[in-house]
Coordinates of C-alpha atoms and ligand atoms in Angstrom, one line a residue:
Chain A
M178 CA 26.6 -206.9 116.6
A179 CA 26.8 -210.6 116.3
H180 CA 24.6 -212.9 117.9
E181 CA 26.1 -215.6 120.6
P182 CA 23.8 -218.7 120.9
Q183 CA 21.0 -218.4 123.5
D184 CA 19.8 -221.3 125.2
A185 CA 16.4 -222.6 124.7
T186 CA 15.0 -221.3 128.1
A187 CA 16.4 -217.7 127.2
R188 CA 14.9 -217.8 123.8
R189 CA 11.6 -218.8 125.1
I190 CA 11.5 -216.2 127.8
R191 CA 12.3 -213.4 125.3
R192 CA 9.6 -214.6 122.9
D193 CA 7.1 -214.4 125.8
I194 CA 8.5 -210.9 126.5
L195 CA 8.1 -209.7 123.1
K196 CA 4.5 -210.8 122.9
M197 CA 3.4 -209.5 126.0
L198 CA 4.7 -206.2 125.0
Y199 CA 3.4 -206.2 121.6
L200 CA 0.0 -207.2 122.6
C201 CA -0.3 -204.2 125.2
Q202 CA 1.5 -201.8 123.0
S203 CA 3.5 -200.2 125.8
G204 CA 6.0 -201.4 128.2
H205 CA 9.9 -201.7 128.3
P206 CA 11.8 -204.1 125.6
G207 CA 15.3 -202.8 126.1
G208 CA 15.7 -203.4 129.7
S209 CA 13.7 -206.5 129.6
L210 CA 15.6 -208.2 127.3
S211 CA 19.1 -207.3 128.9
C212 CA 18.3 -209.2 131.9
V213 CA 16.7 -212.5 130.8
E214 CA 20.1 -214.5 131.5
I215 CA 20.4 -212.7 134.9
L216 CA 17.0 -214.0 135.8
E217 CA 17.7 -217.2 134.2
G218 CA 20.8 -217.9 136.2
L219 CA 19.1 -217.0 139.5
Y220 CA 15.6 -218.5 139.2
Y221 CA 16.7 -221.7 137.3
R222 CA 20.2 -222.4 138.6
T223 CA 20.6 -220.7 141.9
M224 CA 17.6 -219.6 143.9
R225 CA 15.6 -221.9 146.5
V226 CA 12.0 -221.4 145.4
D227 CA 8.8 -223.3 145.1
P228 CA 6.2 -222.0 142.5
S229 CA 3.7 -223.7 144.4
R230 CA 4.2 -222.0 147.5
P231 CA 5.0 -218.4 146.8
G232 CA 4.9 -217.2 150.3
W233 CA 7.3 -220.1 151.7
E234 CA 9.0 -218.2 154.5
D235 CA 12.4 -219.9 153.5
R236 CA 12.7 -219.0 150.0
D237 CA 15.3 -216.9 148.3
R238 CA 14.0 -213.5 147.6
L239 CA 14.5 -211.4 144.4
V240 CA 13.9 -207.7 144.2
L241 CA 14.0 -206.5 140.7
S242 CA 15.0 -203.2 141.6
K243 CA 14.9 -202.0 137.9
G244 CA 11.0 -202.7 138.1
H245 CA 10.2 -201.6 134.4
A246 CA 12.0 -204.6 133.3
C247 CA 9.1 -206.6 135.0
P248 CA 8.0 -208.5 131.8
A249 CA 11.1 -210.7 132.1
L250 CA 10.4 -211.6 135.5
Y251 CA 6.7 -212.3 134.9
A252 CA 7.6 -214.4 131.8
V253 CA 10.5 -216.5 134.1
L254 CA 7.6 -216.7 136.9
A255 CA 5.1 -218.0 134.6
D256 CA 7.6 -220.4 133.0
L257 CA 8.4 -221.7 136.4
G258 CA 4.5 -222.2 137.1
F259 CA 3.8 -219.4 139.4
F260 CA 0.9 -218.6 137.6
P261 CA -0.6 -219.7 134.1
R262 CA 1.2 -218.7 131.2
E263 CA -2.0 -217.1 129.5
D264 CA -2.1 -214.4 132.1
L265 CA 1.0 -213.0 130.4
W266 CA -1.1 -211.6 127.6
R267 CA -3.0 -209.6 129.8
L268 CA -0.2 -207.5 131.0
R269 CA -1.1 -203.7 131.8
Q270 CA -4.8 -204.2 131.1
V271 CA -7.5 -203.3 133.5
D272 CA -8.2 -206.3 136.0
S273 CA -4.9 -208.1 135.3
H274 CA -2.7 -209.1 138.0
L275 CA 0.2 -208.1 136.0
Q276 CA 0.8 -204.5 136.4
G277 CA 3.1 -202.3 134.6
H278 CA 5.6 -202.4 137.3
P279 CA 5.9 -205.3 139.9
D280 CA 3.3 -205.7 142.5
M281 CA 3.6 -208.2 145.1
T282 CA 0.2 -207.8 146.2
K283 CA -1.1 -208.8 143.1
T284 CA 1.1 -211.2 141.4
P285 CA 2.5 -214.4 142.9
G286 CA 6.2 -215.0 143.2
V287 CA 6.9 -211.1 143.1
D288 CA 8.8 -210.3 146.3
A289 CA 8.7 -206.5 146.2
N290 CA 7.1 -203.7 144.8
T291 CA 9.3 -201.6 142.6
G292 CA 9.2 -199.3 139.5
S293 CA 10.3 -195.9 141.4
L294 CA 13.9 -196.7 140.6
G295 CA 16.6 -196.6 143.6
Q296 CA 14.1 -198.0 146.1
G297 CA 14.5 -201.6 145.5
L298 CA 18.2 -202.1 146.7
S299 CA 17.1 -200.7 150.1
I300 CA 13.9 -203.3 150.4
A301 CA 16.4 -205.9 149.6
V302 CA 18.7 -204.6 152.5
G303 CA 15.7 -204.8 154.8
L304 CA 14.6 -208.5 153.7
A305 CA 18.5 -209.4 154.1
L306 CA 18.7 -207.9 157.9
A307 CA 15.3 -209.3 158.5
A308 CA 16.8 -212.8 157.4
K309 CA 19.7 -212.3 159.9
H310 CA 17.5 -211.0 162.4
K311 CA 15.2 -214.0 162.4
K312 CA 18.4 -216.5 161.8
K313 CA 17.2 -217.5 158.6
D314 CA 19.4 -218.6 155.9
Y315 CA 17.7 -217.4 152.8
R316 CA 19.3 -215.2 150.5
V317 CA 18.4 -211.9 148.9
F318 CA 19.1 -211.1 145.2
A319 CA 18.8 -207.6 143.9
V320 CA 19.0 -206.8 140.2
V321 CA 19.6 -203.1 139.7
G322 CA 20.0 -200.8 136.4
D323 CA 22.9 -198.8 135.5
G324 CA 20.9 -195.8 135.1
E325 CA 19.1 -196.6 138.5
V326 CA 22.5 -196.6 140.3
Q327 CA 22.8 -192.7 139.9
E328 CA 19.9 -192.4 142.6
G329 CA 21.6 -191.4 145.9
M330 CA 19.4 -194.1 147.7
I331 CA 21.5 -196.9 146.1
W332 CA 24.5 -195.5 148.0
E333 CA 22.6 -195.2 151.2
A334 CA 21.5 -199.0 150.7
A335 CA 25.1 -199.8 149.8
M336 CA 26.5 -198.3 152.9
A337 CA 24.1 -200.0 155.1
A338 CA 24.4 -203.4 153.4
A339 CA 28.2 -203.4 154.3
H340 CA 27.9 -201.9 157.6
Y341 CA 25.5 -204.7 158.6
K342 CA 27.8 -207.4 157.0
L343 CA 25.2 -208.6 154.6
D344 CA 26.7 -211.7 153.2
N345 CA 23.2 -212.9 152.3
L346 CA 22.5 -210.1 150.0
I347 CA 24.0 -210.2 146.3
V348 CA 23.5 -207.3 143.9
L349 CA 23.6 -207.8 140.2
L350 CA 24.1 -204.9 137.9
D351 CA 22.6 -205.0 134.7
H352 CA 25.2 -203.1 133.1
N353 CA 23.9 -202.4 129.5
G354 CA 25.5 -199.0 129.3
L355 CA 22.0 -197.4 128.4
Q356 CA 19.1 -195.3 130.1
I357 CA 16.4 -193.4 128.5
D358 CA 18.3 -190.3 127.5
G359 CA 21.3 -192.1 126.0
P360 CA 24.3 -193.8 127.2
N361 CA 25.3 -193.9 131.0
D362 CA 28.5 -191.9 129.7
K363 CA 26.5 -189.3 128.3
V364 CA 23.6 -188.4 130.9
M365 CA 25.8 -189.1 134.1
G366 CA 28.7 -191.2 134.1
L367 CA 29.1 -194.0 136.5
G368 CA 32.8 -194.1 136.5
D369 CA 34.5 -197.1 138.1
I370 CA 31.3 -198.7 139.3
V371 CA 33.2 -201.9 140.6
G372 CA 35.7 -199.6 142.3
K373 CA 32.9 -197.8 144.1
F374 CA 31.0 -200.9 145.2
S375 CA 34.3 -202.2 146.3
A376 CA 35.1 -199.0 148.3
F377 CA 31.7 -199.3 150.0
G378 CA 32.9 -202.6 151.3
F379 CA 31.2 -205.1 148.7
D380 CA 33.2 -208.2 147.5
C381 CA 32.8 -207.7 143.8
E382 CA 33.0 -209.7 140.5
V383 CA 32.5 -209.3 136.7
V384 CA 30.6 -211.7 134.6
D385 CA 29.0 -212.1 131.2
G386 CA 25.6 -211.1 132.0
H387 CA 24.5 -213.2 128.9
D388 CA 25.9 -216.2 130.2
A389 CA 23.3 -217.8 132.6
Q390 CA 25.8 -220.2 134.1
A391 CA 28.3 -217.8 134.8
V392 CA 25.8 -215.7 136.5
A393 CA 24.6 -218.5 138.4
E394 CA 28.0 -219.6 139.7
A395 CA 29.0 -216.0 140.5
A396 CA 25.6 -215.4 142.5
G397 CA 26.1 -218.6 144.4
R398 CA 29.4 -217.8 145.8
R399 CA 29.4 -215.9 149.2
A400 CA 32.1 -213.7 150.8
D401 CA 32.1 -214.1 154.7
G402 CA 30.9 -211.0 156.2
K403 CA 30.5 -208.9 153.0
P404 CA 27.6 -208.1 150.7
R405 CA 28.4 -209.3 146.9
F406 CA 28.2 -207.1 143.9
I407 CA 28.4 -208.7 140.6
R408 CA 28.7 -206.4 137.4
C409 CA 26.8 -208.3 134.7
R410 CA 28.1 -207.1 131.3
T411 CA 25.0 -206.8 128.9
V412 CA 23.4 -205.4 125.8
K413 CA 20.4 -203.5 125.9
G414 CA 17.8 -205.2 123.7
R415 CA 19.7 -208.4 123.6
G416 CA 18.4 -211.1 121.0
V417 CA 16.5 -208.7 118.7
L418 CA 19.1 -207.2 116.4
F419 CA 17.2 -204.0 115.7
M420 CA 17.0 -203.4 119.4
E421 CA 20.2 -204.2 120.5
G422 CA 22.4 -201.3 121.9
N423 CA 19.9 -198.6 120.9
A424 CA 18.3 -196.5 123.6
G425 CA 15.4 -195.5 121.7
W426 CA 13.9 -199.1 122.3
H427 CA 13.9 -198.3 126.1
G428 CA 10.2 -197.9 126.1
K429 CA 8.7 -198.0 122.6
P430 CA 5.9 -200.3 121.3
M431 CA 6.6 -202.6 118.4
N432 CA 4.4 -202.5 115.3
A433 CA 3.4 -205.5 113.4
Q434 CA 6.4 -205.8 111.2
E435 CA 8.9 -205.3 113.9
Y436 CA 7.2 -207.8 116.2
E437 CA 7.3 -210.3 113.1
A438 CA 10.8 -209.8 112.6
A439 CA 11.7 -209.8 116.0
M440 CA 10.0 -213.0 116.8
K441 CA 11.4 -214.8 113.5
E442 CA 14.9 -213.9 114.9
L443 CA 14.1 -215.7 118.1
G444 CA 13.0 -218.6 116.1
G445 CA 9.3 -218.2 117.1
A446 CA 7.4 -217.8 113.9
D447 CA 5.2 -220.6 115.3
H448 CA 5.3 -218.9 118.7
V449 CA 1.7 -218.6 120.0
Chain B
M140 CA -10.9 -176.9 117.8
S141 CA -8.0 -178.6 116.1
D142 CA -4.3 -178.5 116.9
A143 CA -4.2 -181.4 119.2
K144 CA -1.0 -181.9 121.0
S145 CA 0.4 -183.4 124.0
L146 CA 1.0 -181.1 126.8
R147 CA 4.5 -182.1 127.4
V148 CA 5.2 -181.1 123.7
A149 CA 3.6 -177.8 124.3
Y150 CA 5.8 -177.6 127.5
G151 CA 8.9 -178.2 125.7
E152 CA 8.2 -175.9 122.9
A153 CA 7.4 -173.0 125.3
L154 CA 10.7 -173.7 127.1
V155 CA 12.5 -173.3 123.8
E156 CA 10.6 -170.2 123.0
L157 CA 11.0 -168.8 126.5
G158 CA 14.7 -169.6 126.4
A159 CA 15.2 -167.8 123.1
Q160 CA 13.8 -164.4 124.9
D161 CA 15.4 -165.1 128.5
D162 CA 19.0 -165.9 128.6
R163 CA 18.7 -166.7 132.3
V164 CA 16.7 -169.8 131.6
V165 CA 18.3 -172.9 132.3
V166 CA 16.8 -176.5 132.2
L167 CA 17.4 -179.4 134.2
D168 CA 16.2 -183.2 133.9
A169 CA 16.7 -186.4 135.4
D170 CA 17.0 -188.9 132.5
L171 CA 13.4 -188.0 131.3
A172 CA 14.4 -185.4 128.6
H173 CA 12.7 -187.5 126.0
A174 CA 9.6 -187.9 128.1
T175 CA 9.1 -184.7 129.6
M176 CA 10.1 -183.0 126.1
T177 CA 12.8 -180.9 127.7
S178 CA 14.8 -182.7 124.9
L179 CA 13.3 -179.9 122.6
F180 CA 15.2 -177.3 124.6
E181 CA 18.4 -179.4 125.1
A182 CA 18.7 -179.6 121.1
K183 CA 18.3 -175.9 120.8
F184 CA 20.4 -174.8 123.8
P185 CA 22.7 -177.7 124.6
D186 CA 24.8 -175.4 126.7
R187 CA 22.0 -174.5 129.0
F188 CA 20.6 -178.0 129.5
Y189 CA 21.9 -180.2 132.3
N190 CA 20.8 -183.8 132.6
F191 CA 21.1 -185.1 136.4
G192 CA 20.6 -188.4 135.6
L193 CA 18.4 -190.6 137.9
A194 CA 18.8 -188.3 140.7
E195 CA 15.8 -186.4 141.2
A196 CA 16.4 -185.2 145.1
N197 CA 20.0 -183.8 143.7
M198 CA 18.5 -182.2 140.6
M199 CA 15.9 -180.1 143.0
C200 CA 18.5 -178.7 145.3
A201 CA 21.1 -178.0 142.3
A202 CA 18.0 -175.9 140.7
A203 CA 17.9 -173.9 144.2
G204 CA 21.7 -173.4 143.5
F205 CA 20.9 -172.1 140.1
A206 CA 18.2 -170.0 141.0
H207 CA 20.6 -168.4 144.0
S208 CA 22.8 -167.5 141.3
G209 CA 20.7 -165.4 139.3
L210 CA 19.6 -167.9 136.7
L211 CA 15.9 -169.3 135.9
P212 CA 15.8 -173.0 136.4
F213 CA 13.2 -175.4 135.1
A214 CA 13.7 -178.7 136.5
S215 CA 11.7 -181.5 135.0
T216 CA 10.9 -185.4 135.7
F217 CA 7.6 -187.1 136.1
A218 CA 5.1 -185.4 138.6
L219 CA 5.4 -188.5 141.0
F220 CA 9.2 -188.5 141.4
G221 CA 9.5 -184.9 141.4
T222 CA 7.0 -184.0 143.9
G223 CA 7.2 -187.0 145.8
R224 CA 10.9 -188.4 145.9
A225 CA 12.2 -184.7 146.1
Y226 CA 9.2 -183.3 148.1
E227 CA 11.6 -182.4 151.2
Q228 CA 14.1 -181.1 148.7
I229 CA 11.6 -178.6 147.4
R230 CA 10.2 -177.7 150.5
N231 CA 13.2 -176.8 152.4
S232 CA 15.9 -175.9 149.7
I233 CA 13.3 -174.1 147.1
A234 CA 10.0 -173.0 149.0
Y235 CA 11.4 -172.2 152.2
V236 CA 13.7 -169.6 150.7
N237 CA 11.3 -168.7 148.1
A238 CA 13.8 -169.7 145.5
N239 CA 13.1 -168.8 141.8
V240 CA 12.7 -172.4 140.7
K241 CA 10.1 -173.7 138.4
F242 CA 9.1 -177.3 137.9
G243 CA 7.4 -178.7 135.0
L244 CA 6.6 -182.1 135.8
S245 CA 5.0 -184.5 133.6
H246 CA 3.0 -187.9 133.6
S247 CA 0.6 -186.7 136.1
G248 CA -2.4 -188.3 137.4
L249 CA -4.1 -191.5 136.1
S250 CA -3.6 -190.7 132.5
V251 CA -0.1 -192.2 132.6
G252 CA -2.2 -195.4 132.2
E253 CA -0.3 -198.5 131.6
D254 CA 2.6 -197.9 133.8
G255 CA 0.3 -198.4 136.6
G256 CA -0.3 -197.4 140.4
S257 CA 3.7 -196.8 140.9
H258 CA 3.7 -194.0 138.3
Q259 CA 0.3 -192.4 138.7
S260 CA 0.6 -189.2 140.9
I261 CA -2.8 -188.7 142.3
E262 CA -1.4 -186.6 145.2
D263 CA 0.9 -184.3 144.0
I264 CA -1.1 -181.3 143.9
A265 CA -2.0 -181.9 147.7
L266 CA 1.8 -182.2 148.3
M267 CA 2.5 -178.9 146.6
R268 CA -0.3 -177.1 147.8
V269 CA 0.6 -177.4 151.4
V270 CA 4.0 -175.7 151.0
P271 CA 4.1 -172.1 151.5
N272 CA 5.3 -169.6 148.8
M273 CA 4.0 -172.3 146.1
T274 CA 2.2 -171.5 143.1
I275 CA 0.7 -174.5 141.3
F276 CA -0.5 -174.5 137.7
V277 CA -2.8 -177.2 136.0
P278 CA -3.2 -176.5 132.2
C279 CA -5.8 -178.2 130.3
D280 CA -4.7 -177.8 127.0
P281 CA -1.7 -177.0 124.8
I282 CA -2.2 -173.0 124.5
E283 CA -2.8 -173.0 128.4
T284 CA 0.5 -175.1 129.0
R285 CA 2.5 -172.5 126.9
K286 CA 0.8 -169.8 129.0
A287 CA 1.6 -171.3 132.1
V288 CA 5.3 -171.5 131.3
F289 CA 5.6 -167.8 130.4
A290 CA 3.4 -166.8 133.5
A291 CA 5.7 -169.0 135.8
A292 CA 8.8 -166.9 134.5
K293 CA 7.4 -163.7 135.6
I294 CA 6.5 -165.1 139.3
E295 CA 9.1 -164.7 141.7
G296 CA 9.5 -167.8 143.6
P297 CA 8.7 -171.6 143.2
V298 CA 6.0 -172.6 140.5
Y299 CA 4.8 -176.3 139.8
I300 CA 3.3 -176.7 136.5
R301 CA 1.6 -180.2 136.4
V302 CA 1.9 -181.6 132.9
A303 CA -0.6 -184.4 131.7
R304 CA 0.8 -187.1 129.4
P305 CA -2.1 -187.5 126.6
V306 CA -2.5 -185.5 123.5
V307 CA -5.2 -182.9 124.4
E308 CA -7.2 -181.0 121.9
T309 CA -7.3 -177.3 122.3
I310 CA -10.0 -175.8 124.1
T311 CA -9.1 -172.4 124.7
T312 CA -7.7 -169.7 122.5
P313 CA -4.6 -167.5 122.5
Q314 CA -7.1 -164.7 123.8
T315 CA -8.5 -166.5 126.6
P316 CA -6.9 -164.7 129.6
F317 CA -4.6 -166.6 131.8
V318 CA -4.1 -164.5 135.0
P319 CA -2.6 -166.6 137.9
G320 CA -5.0 -167.2 140.5
K321 CA -8.1 -166.3 138.5
I322 CA -10.3 -169.3 137.4
V323 CA -11.6 -168.7 133.9
R324 CA -15.5 -169.2 133.0
L325 CA -15.5 -171.3 129.8
R326 CA -19.3 -171.8 129.7
D327 CA -22.1 -169.8 131.4
G328 CA -24.8 -171.5 133.4
T329 CA -27.1 -171.0 136.3
D330 CA -28.0 -174.4 137.4
V331 CA -24.9 -175.8 138.4
C332 CA -21.1 -174.9 138.1
I333 CA -18.8 -177.4 137.3
L334 CA -15.2 -176.4 138.5
A335 CA -12.8 -178.7 136.6
T336 CA -9.0 -178.6 136.3
G337 CA -6.6 -180.2 133.8
L338 CA -7.8 -183.0 131.6
M339 CA -11.2 -183.0 133.2
V340 CA -12.2 -179.4 131.7
K341 CA -12.7 -180.9 128.5
E342 CA -14.8 -183.8 130.0
A343 CA -16.7 -181.1 132.1
L344 CA -17.4 -179.2 128.6
K345 CA -18.8 -182.4 126.8
A346 CA -20.9 -183.0 130.1
A347 CA -22.2 -179.6 130.0
D348 CA -23.1 -180.4 126.3
L349 CA -25.1 -183.7 127.8
L350 CA -27.0 -181.7 130.3
A351 CA -27.8 -178.9 127.9
S352 CA -29.8 -181.3 125.7
E353 CA -31.9 -182.3 128.7
G354 CA -32.2 -178.3 129.5
I355 CA -30.0 -178.1 132.3
R356 CA -27.6 -175.0 132.2
A357 CA -24.3 -175.9 133.5
A358 CA -21.5 -173.5 134.0
V359 CA -18.0 -174.8 133.3
A360 CA -14.9 -173.1 134.7
D361 CA -11.3 -173.8 134.1
V362 CA -9.2 -174.0 137.3
H363 CA -5.8 -173.6 135.9
T364 CA -4.4 -172.3 139.2
L365 CA -4.8 -174.5 142.3
K366 CA -2.8 -172.0 144.5
P367 CA -3.0 -169.3 145.0
F368 CA -7.0 -170.4 145.1
D369 CA -9.7 -168.1 143.5
A370 CA -11.9 -168.2 146.6
E371 CA -13.9 -165.0 145.3
F372 CA -15.0 -166.9 142.0
V373 CA -16.0 -170.1 143.8
L374 CA -18.1 -168.0 146.3
E375 CA -19.8 -166.0 143.3
A376 CA -20.7 -169.2 141.5
A377 CA -22.0 -170.8 144.6
R378 CA -24.3 -167.6 144.7
T379 CA -25.4 -167.8 141.3
C380 CA -25.8 -171.4 140.5
G381 CA -26.2 -172.7 144.3
R382 CA -24.7 -176.1 143.4
I383 CA -20.8 -176.6 142.9
L384 CA -19.3 -179.8 141.6
T385 CA -15.4 -180.1 141.4
V386 CA -13.6 -182.5 139.0
E387 CA -9.9 -183.4 138.9
E388 CA -7.7 -186.3 138.1
H389 CA -6.1 -186.4 141.3
S390 CA -7.1 -187.6 144.9
V391 CA -10.3 -186.0 146.2
I392 CA -8.4 -185.3 149.3
G393 CA -5.9 -182.3 149.1
G394 CA -6.8 -181.0 145.7
L395 CA -9.4 -178.9 143.8
G396 CA -12.1 -180.7 145.6
S397 CA -10.5 -179.7 149.2
A398 CA -9.7 -176.2 148.0
S399 CA -13.2 -175.6 147.2
A400 CA -14.4 -176.9 150.2
E401 CA -12.0 -175.0 152.4
V402 CA -13.5 -171.9 150.8
L403 CA -17.2 -172.9 150.9
A404 CA -17.4 -174.3 154.3
G405 CA -19.2 -171.8 156.7
A406 CA -19.4 -169.3 154.0
S407 CA -22.1 -170.8 151.6
A408 CA -24.9 -173.0 151.8
A409 CA -24.5 -174.3 148.1
K410 CA -24.7 -177.8 147.4
F411 CA -21.3 -179.3 146.9
R412 CA -19.9 -182.5 145.5
R413 CA -16.4 -183.7 144.6
M414 CA -15.3 -185.8 141.8
G415 CA -11.8 -187.4 141.6
I416 CA -10.1 -190.5 142.5
G417 CA -11.3 -191.7 145.9
D418 CA -9.0 -192.7 148.7
K419 CA -7.1 -195.4 146.8
F420 CA -4.2 -196.2 144.3
G421 CA -4.7 -196.6 140.6
F422 CA -3.7 -199.4 138.5
S423 CA -2.3 -200.4 135.0
G424 CA -4.7 -200.0 132.1
K425 CA -5.4 -197.8 129.0
P426 CA -6.2 -194.1 130.2
A427 CA -9.7 -194.4 128.8
D428 CA -10.6 -197.5 130.8
L429 CA -9.1 -195.9 133.8
F430 CA -11.2 -193.0 133.3
E431 CA -14.2 -195.2 133.3
S432 CA -13.3 -197.4 136.1
F433 CA -12.7 -194.3 138.3
G434 CA -15.9 -192.7 137.0
L435 CA -14.2 -189.7 135.5
T436 CA -16.0 -189.5 132.2
A437 CA -18.2 -186.7 130.6
G438 CA -21.4 -189.4 131.4
D439 CA -20.3 -189.5 135.0
I440 CA -20.0 -185.9 135.5
A441 CA -23.4 -185.3 133.8
R442 CA -24.9 -187.7 136.2
E443 CA -23.3 -186.1 139.3
C444 CA -24.8 -182.7 138.1
K445 CA -28.1 -184.3 138.0
A446 CA -27.7 -185.7 141.4
L447 CA -26.9 -182.2 142.6
L448 CA -30.3 -180.8 140.9
D449 CA -32.3 -183.5 142.8
Ligands
TPP583 C1 12.6 -192.5 140.4 C2 12.5 -192.8 139.0 N1 12.9 -191.7 138.4 C3 12.6 -191.9 137.0 C4 12.1 -193.0 136.4 C5 11.8 -193.2 135.0 N2 12.6 -194.3 134.4 C6 11.9 -195.4 134.3 S1 13.4 -196.5 133.6 C7 14.5 -195.4 133.6 C8 15.8 -195.4 132.9 C9 16.4 -196.7 133.8 O1 17.9 -197.0 133.2 P1 18.5 -198.2 133.6 O2 18.6 -198.3 135.1 O3 19.6 -198.2 133.0 O4 17.4 -199.4 133.2 P2 17.7 -200.5 131.9 O5 18.8 -199.7 130.9 O6 18.0 -201.5 132.4 O7 16.4 -200.5 131.2 C10 13.9 -193.8 134.1 C11 14.5 -192.8 134.1 C12 11.7 -194.0 137.3 N3 11.0 -195.2 137.1 N4 11.8 -193.9 138.7
MG584 MG1 20.8 -199.5 131.6

């Protein structure tokens, strides 16, 4: 697999992800690396957020429904100034506010607790419904995994989103083709996933999930009276050649050599 | 003793062994075959393995369908998602009709560690204990895990096997009896009886060593079956020791502590204490750090025994 150029932000985020995961010797590299540009497109180019006011009522919300990818979210939030970057290095340690899966009661900037896959999209539906209920104009973005959409709850949420005409809800699928036990197609094929969301009443689009600008433009579009579904084509483990497209790197710790090689690839030999 | 092994590996190996003897055995998983170690069965018997993807509720009801058709399904995922997400599916489609479904659910308790509170099942025993027809095994080591799988296959009806994630040294021997519903006395003692389950059995034995060096004789019992519960053993221990301490890697509500209290209340004047996870959630950390934070080390157990003796 050949590398396409990443911008400086994406590189920086990826280096922080790797350092966090290397230090705690646990966690999920593959799915964190695949959603970097999705979060970049949202947080840096689309969403209305204020790092000094994580609880601001009118902010746009992000639900990282595939919660195991939270190292990517934490790196972005720290980079934006929601909390000090040094906190990242205590990921998953006792007394750290950075839990193994996102915890809104502990981490500034986290909008929903996830980790049990399938639940986040329903929380996002509730957030979007509440915005309508309160006549607020903020939007809700939900990032779901392609293994995650096998959960029945996802389809209950999809039905509700269309029923309530949640045009303030934007669902982004991190379509990296892999889950824990292998390719989606081997474990439980998704079939025509865009066709399915479309049949459920979503306005759909497909983008290169490693192009932050493309993600931002798609996420910024609105379809009157319809929730949006954006299939982001991604590569699991993106940015580190030996992890790319390899299901084995879903949740495996790096050893010292692997860490060094990965950091070098991301131009971060001097990264501290 | 040697032969340290993760209980989930012991579980996967036992499924392979059982599957070779009994061709009714089919194995179901929900995209965690490489974590629950049902992947060992898949490798050996690919035609008898079904991956349901991330769909625990669907998997549990499908397991009922296999059982209704005369097969012997073992369904696996993490303890939290099996007993939690699919609770009502287990309750209505499986237990309510006494369907012959076994579920070996891994990554139970605090010892999941770094994944944090969202993944630490501290209420799974309570959830399953309250369901009629259910049998619950909580093995303490690899040898007992194997026995639990074979015993489950002989029981007609639902069986939950709680499988912890860490590598565990062997405590029991192949000769140690494993009779469903019968607590095993691992160590004699007359001052206090420690009833322990799962990973806490090893800590209890260490605690008994600590206490022995101070002249205190603690009995240690391995509660491998949480349901049906061995009331007779607990009452006898209360009579001979006069002091009972329960230790579990689970909430103090609804698990071993509660089961023991239900037996002792009104029937015994023995002094009684429960150790486990207080009424709160876990959080991320290394398993050893968490056991320390939650006061579930051998030293904590020894201290609690002494408090009972005061
Ligand atoms: C309800 C539930 N079941 C199982 C798991 C365990 N698990 C964590 S990640 C994962 C695979 C997720 O695959 P995917 O959604 O494709 O994520 P990605 O490839 O983006 O990492 C599984 C099965 C979980 N977290 N929640
Ligand atoms: Mg995936």
